Tab-separated table of C-alpha atoms in Angstrom:
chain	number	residue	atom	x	y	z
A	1	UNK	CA	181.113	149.635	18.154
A	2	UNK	CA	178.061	149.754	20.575
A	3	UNK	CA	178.512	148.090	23.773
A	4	UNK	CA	175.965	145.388	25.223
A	5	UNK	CA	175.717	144.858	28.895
A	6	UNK	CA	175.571	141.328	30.425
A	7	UNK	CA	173.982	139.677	33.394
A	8	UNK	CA	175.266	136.199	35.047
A	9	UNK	CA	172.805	133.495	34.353
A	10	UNK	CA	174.381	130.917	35.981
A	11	UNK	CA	176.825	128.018	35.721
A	12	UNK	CA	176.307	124.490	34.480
A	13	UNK	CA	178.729	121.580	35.145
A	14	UNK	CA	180.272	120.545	32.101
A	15	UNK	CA	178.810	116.549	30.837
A	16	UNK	CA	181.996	116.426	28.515
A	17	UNK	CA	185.144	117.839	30.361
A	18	UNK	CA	186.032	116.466	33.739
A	19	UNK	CA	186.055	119.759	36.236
A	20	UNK	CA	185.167	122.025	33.663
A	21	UNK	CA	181.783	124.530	33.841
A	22	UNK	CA	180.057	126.535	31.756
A	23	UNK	CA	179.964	129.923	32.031
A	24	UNK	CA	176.571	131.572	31.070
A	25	UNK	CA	175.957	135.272	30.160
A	26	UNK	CA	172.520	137.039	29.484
A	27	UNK	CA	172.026	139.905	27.382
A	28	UNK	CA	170.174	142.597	29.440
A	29	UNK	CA	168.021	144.002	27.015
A	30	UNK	CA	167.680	140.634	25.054
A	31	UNK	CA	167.247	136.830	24.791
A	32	UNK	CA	170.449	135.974	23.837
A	33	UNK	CA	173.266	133.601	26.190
A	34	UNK	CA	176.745	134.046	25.405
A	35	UNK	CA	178.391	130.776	27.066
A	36	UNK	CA	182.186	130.808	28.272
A	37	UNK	CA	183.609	127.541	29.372
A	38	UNK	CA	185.384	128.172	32.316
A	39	UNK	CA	187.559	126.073	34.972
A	40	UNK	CA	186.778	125.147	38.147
A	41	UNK	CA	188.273	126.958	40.576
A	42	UNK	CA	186.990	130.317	38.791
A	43	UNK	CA	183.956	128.849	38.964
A	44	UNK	CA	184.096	128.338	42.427
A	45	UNK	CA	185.274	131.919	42.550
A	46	UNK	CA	182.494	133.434	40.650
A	47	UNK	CA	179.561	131.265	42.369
A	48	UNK	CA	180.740	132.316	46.102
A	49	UNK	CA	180.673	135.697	44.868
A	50	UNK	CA	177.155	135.043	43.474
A	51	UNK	CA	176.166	133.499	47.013
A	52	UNK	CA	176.660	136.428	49.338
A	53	UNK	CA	176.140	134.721	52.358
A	54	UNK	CA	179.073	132.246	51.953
A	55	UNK	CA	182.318	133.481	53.166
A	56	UNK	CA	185.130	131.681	52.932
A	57	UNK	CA	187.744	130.900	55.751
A	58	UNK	CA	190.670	132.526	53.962
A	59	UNK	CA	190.491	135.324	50.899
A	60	UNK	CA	190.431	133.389	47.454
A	61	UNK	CA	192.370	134.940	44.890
A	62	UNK	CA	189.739	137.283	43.774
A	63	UNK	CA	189.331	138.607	47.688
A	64	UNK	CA	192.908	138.988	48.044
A	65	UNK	CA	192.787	141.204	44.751
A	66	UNK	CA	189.858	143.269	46.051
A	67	UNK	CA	191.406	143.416	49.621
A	68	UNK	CA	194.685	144.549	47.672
A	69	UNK	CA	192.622	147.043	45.753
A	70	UNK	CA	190.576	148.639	48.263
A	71	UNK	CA	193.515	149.366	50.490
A	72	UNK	CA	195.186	151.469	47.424
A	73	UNK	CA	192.344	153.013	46.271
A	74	UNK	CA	191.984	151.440	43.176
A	75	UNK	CA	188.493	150.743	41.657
A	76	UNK	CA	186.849	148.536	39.204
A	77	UNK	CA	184.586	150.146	36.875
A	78	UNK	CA	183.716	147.884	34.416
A	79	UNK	CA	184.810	144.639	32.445
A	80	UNK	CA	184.479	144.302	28.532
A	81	UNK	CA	184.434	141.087	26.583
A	82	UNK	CA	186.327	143.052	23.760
A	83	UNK	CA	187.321	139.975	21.463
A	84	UNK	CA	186.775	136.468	20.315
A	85	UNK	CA	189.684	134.676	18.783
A	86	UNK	CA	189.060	130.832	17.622
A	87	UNK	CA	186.715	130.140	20.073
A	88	UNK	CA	188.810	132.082	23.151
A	89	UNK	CA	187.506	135.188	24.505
A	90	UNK	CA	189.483	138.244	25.668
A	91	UNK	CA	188.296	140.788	28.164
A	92	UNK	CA	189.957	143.853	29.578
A	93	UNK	CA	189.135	145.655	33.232
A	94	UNK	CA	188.749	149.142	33.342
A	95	UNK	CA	190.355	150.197	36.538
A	96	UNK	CA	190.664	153.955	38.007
A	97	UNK	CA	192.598	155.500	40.380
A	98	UNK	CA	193.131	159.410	41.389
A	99	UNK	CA	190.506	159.634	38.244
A	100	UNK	CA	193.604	158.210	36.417
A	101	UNK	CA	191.474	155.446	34.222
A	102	UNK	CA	193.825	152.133	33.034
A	103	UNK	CA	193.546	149.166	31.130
A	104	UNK	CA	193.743	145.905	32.237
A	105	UNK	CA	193.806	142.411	30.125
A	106	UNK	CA	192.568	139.423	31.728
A	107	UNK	CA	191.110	136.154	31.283
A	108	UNK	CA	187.157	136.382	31.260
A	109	UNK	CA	186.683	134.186	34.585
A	110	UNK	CA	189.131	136.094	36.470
A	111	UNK	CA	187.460	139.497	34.862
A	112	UNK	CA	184.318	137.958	35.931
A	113	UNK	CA	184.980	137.325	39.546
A	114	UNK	CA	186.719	140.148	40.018
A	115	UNK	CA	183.225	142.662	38.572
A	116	UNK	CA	181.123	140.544	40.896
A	117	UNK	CA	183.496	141.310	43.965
A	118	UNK	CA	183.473	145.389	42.818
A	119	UNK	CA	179.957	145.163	41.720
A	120	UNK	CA	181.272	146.355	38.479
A	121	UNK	CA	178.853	145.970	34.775
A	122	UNK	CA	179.930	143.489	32.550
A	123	UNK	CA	179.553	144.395	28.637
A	124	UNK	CA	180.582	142.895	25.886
A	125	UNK	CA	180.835	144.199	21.575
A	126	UNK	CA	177.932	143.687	19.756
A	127	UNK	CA	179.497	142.399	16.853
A	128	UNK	CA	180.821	139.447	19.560
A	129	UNK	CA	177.341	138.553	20.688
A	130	UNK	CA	176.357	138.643	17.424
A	131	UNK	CA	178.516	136.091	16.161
A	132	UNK	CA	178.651	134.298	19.682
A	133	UNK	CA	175.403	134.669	21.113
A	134	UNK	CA	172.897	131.921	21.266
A	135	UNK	CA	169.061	131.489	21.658
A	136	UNK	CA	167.824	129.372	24.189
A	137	UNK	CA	164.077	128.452	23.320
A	138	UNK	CA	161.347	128.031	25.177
A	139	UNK	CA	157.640	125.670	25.160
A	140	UNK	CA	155.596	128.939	23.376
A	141	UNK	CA	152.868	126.949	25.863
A	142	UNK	CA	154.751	127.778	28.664
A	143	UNK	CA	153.535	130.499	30.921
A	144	UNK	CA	155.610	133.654	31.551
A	145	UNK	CA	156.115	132.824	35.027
A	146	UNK	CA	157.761	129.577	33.741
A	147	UNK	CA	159.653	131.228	30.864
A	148	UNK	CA	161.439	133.099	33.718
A	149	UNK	CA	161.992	130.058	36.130
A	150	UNK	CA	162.620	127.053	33.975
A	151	UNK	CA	165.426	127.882	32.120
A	152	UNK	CA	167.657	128.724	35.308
A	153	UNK	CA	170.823	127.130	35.848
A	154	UNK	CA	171.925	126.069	39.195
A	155	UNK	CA	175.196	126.089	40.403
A	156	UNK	CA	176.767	122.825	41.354
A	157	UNK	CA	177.669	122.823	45.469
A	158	UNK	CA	181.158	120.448	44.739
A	159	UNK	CA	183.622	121.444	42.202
A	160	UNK	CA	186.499	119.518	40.442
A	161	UNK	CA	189.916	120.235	41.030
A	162	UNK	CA	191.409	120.993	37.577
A	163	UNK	CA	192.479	124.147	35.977
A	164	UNK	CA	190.784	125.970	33.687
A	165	UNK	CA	191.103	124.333	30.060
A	166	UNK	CA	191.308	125.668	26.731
A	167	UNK	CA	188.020	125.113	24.439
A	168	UNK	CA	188.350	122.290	21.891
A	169	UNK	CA	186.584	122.465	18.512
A	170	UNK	CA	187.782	119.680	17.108
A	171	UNK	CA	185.846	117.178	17.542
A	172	UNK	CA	183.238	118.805	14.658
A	173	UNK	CA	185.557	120.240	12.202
A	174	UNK	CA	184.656	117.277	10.348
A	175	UNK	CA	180.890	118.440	10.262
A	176	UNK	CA	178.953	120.796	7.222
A	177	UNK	CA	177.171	124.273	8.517
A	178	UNK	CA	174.131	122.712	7.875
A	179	UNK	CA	175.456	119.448	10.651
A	180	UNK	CA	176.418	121.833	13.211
A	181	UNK	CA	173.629	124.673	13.046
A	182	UNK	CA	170.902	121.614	13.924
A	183	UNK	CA	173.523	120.061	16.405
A	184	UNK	CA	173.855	123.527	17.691
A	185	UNK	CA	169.679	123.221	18.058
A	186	UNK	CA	170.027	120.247	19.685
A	187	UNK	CA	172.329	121.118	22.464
A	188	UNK	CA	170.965	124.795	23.387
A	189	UNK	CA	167.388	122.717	23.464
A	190	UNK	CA	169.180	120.462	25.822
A	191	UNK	CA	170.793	123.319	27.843
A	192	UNK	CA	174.306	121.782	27.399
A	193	UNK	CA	175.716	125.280	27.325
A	194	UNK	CA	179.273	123.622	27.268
A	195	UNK	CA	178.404	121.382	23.723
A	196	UNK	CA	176.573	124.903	22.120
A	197	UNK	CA	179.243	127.257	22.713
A	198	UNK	CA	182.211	124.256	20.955
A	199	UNK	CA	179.953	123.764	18.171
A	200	UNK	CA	179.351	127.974	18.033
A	201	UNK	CA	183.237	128.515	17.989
A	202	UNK	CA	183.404	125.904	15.292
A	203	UNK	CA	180.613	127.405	13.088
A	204	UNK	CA	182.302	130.794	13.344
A	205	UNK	CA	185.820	129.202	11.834
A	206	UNK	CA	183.934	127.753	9.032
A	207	UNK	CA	182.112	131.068	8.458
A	208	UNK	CA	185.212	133.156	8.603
């Protein structure tokens, strides 16, 4: 299966879950966004990592990790989103060490943080952003300076205090394809990254 590397887009507060944030991925050589609700403190984690100029007082987790694994040597090479089980996604972290190459499994966020920190690529399966990947669309009047700008996410300067939480499709089981492809539209129109990727996960059950 061919790989497809990712860039971080951004983060977006979640409107729907109290301290939850959406993740948002970018294909490099593509138009797709693979969103990944996330909680808040690896949000935290991945957004001072995005902002190099904020240090914190103490190491966060992440820091501690990289601390831990520059002192023995070990490196990050990359981080694959290798599966995507009912809406949860799996990644690994390809570590080496005396050219001895491991495996590691890990949540996505903490994967995330930690190939930010190592300046490690992030890649995910095509088949995955395939079946997980979304559009976001754009005015066609809109300039190509815009097209580049207005679609940025920022990332929120407070975050919430709860952990991260698992992804809930319930609430539109209850809906046909045809319902949740144009609420799908309607969402990713109204950049609420969090809503798209639920009613995604959903769509992919149903089309299972």
């Amino acid at each position: 299966m061919s790989l497809v590397k990712l860039t971080i887009k951004g983060i977006s507060y979640s409107q729907t879950q109290n301290g939850a944030y959406a993740l948002i991925l970018n294909e490099v050589d593509g138009e797709r966004k693979l969103p990944i609700v996330i909680g808040a403190f690896e949000a935290q984690s991945i957004a001072i990592a995005l902002e190099k100029e904020i240090k914190p007082p103490r190491p966060l987790t992440h820091d501690l990790f990289k601390n831990f694994a520059d002192r023995f040597d070990i490196i990050v090479k990359q981080v694959i989103i290798h599966k995507l089980v009912d809406g949860v996604f799996f990644s690994s972290i390809i570590c080496e060490r005396d050219k001895i190459e491991e495996i590691v499994d890990a949540r996505t966020s903490d994967a995330i943080a930690l190939a930010l920190r190592f300046s490690a690529p992030i890649f995910t399966y095509k088949n995955i952003l395939d079946k997980a990947g979304i559009y976001l669309k754009i005015n066609p009047s809109e300039t190509e300076e815009n097209k580049d700008t207005d679609d940025i996410l920022s990332v929120p300067e407070t975050f919430g205090s709860e952990e991260e939480t698992p992804q809930k499709t319930d609430d539109f089981s209850g809906n046909t394809l045809q319902e949740l492809h144009t609420k799908l539209d309607e969402a990713v129109q109204n950049e609420d990254y969090e809503k798209a990727a639920k009613i995604r996960d959903e769509i992919s059950k149903k089309e299972s």
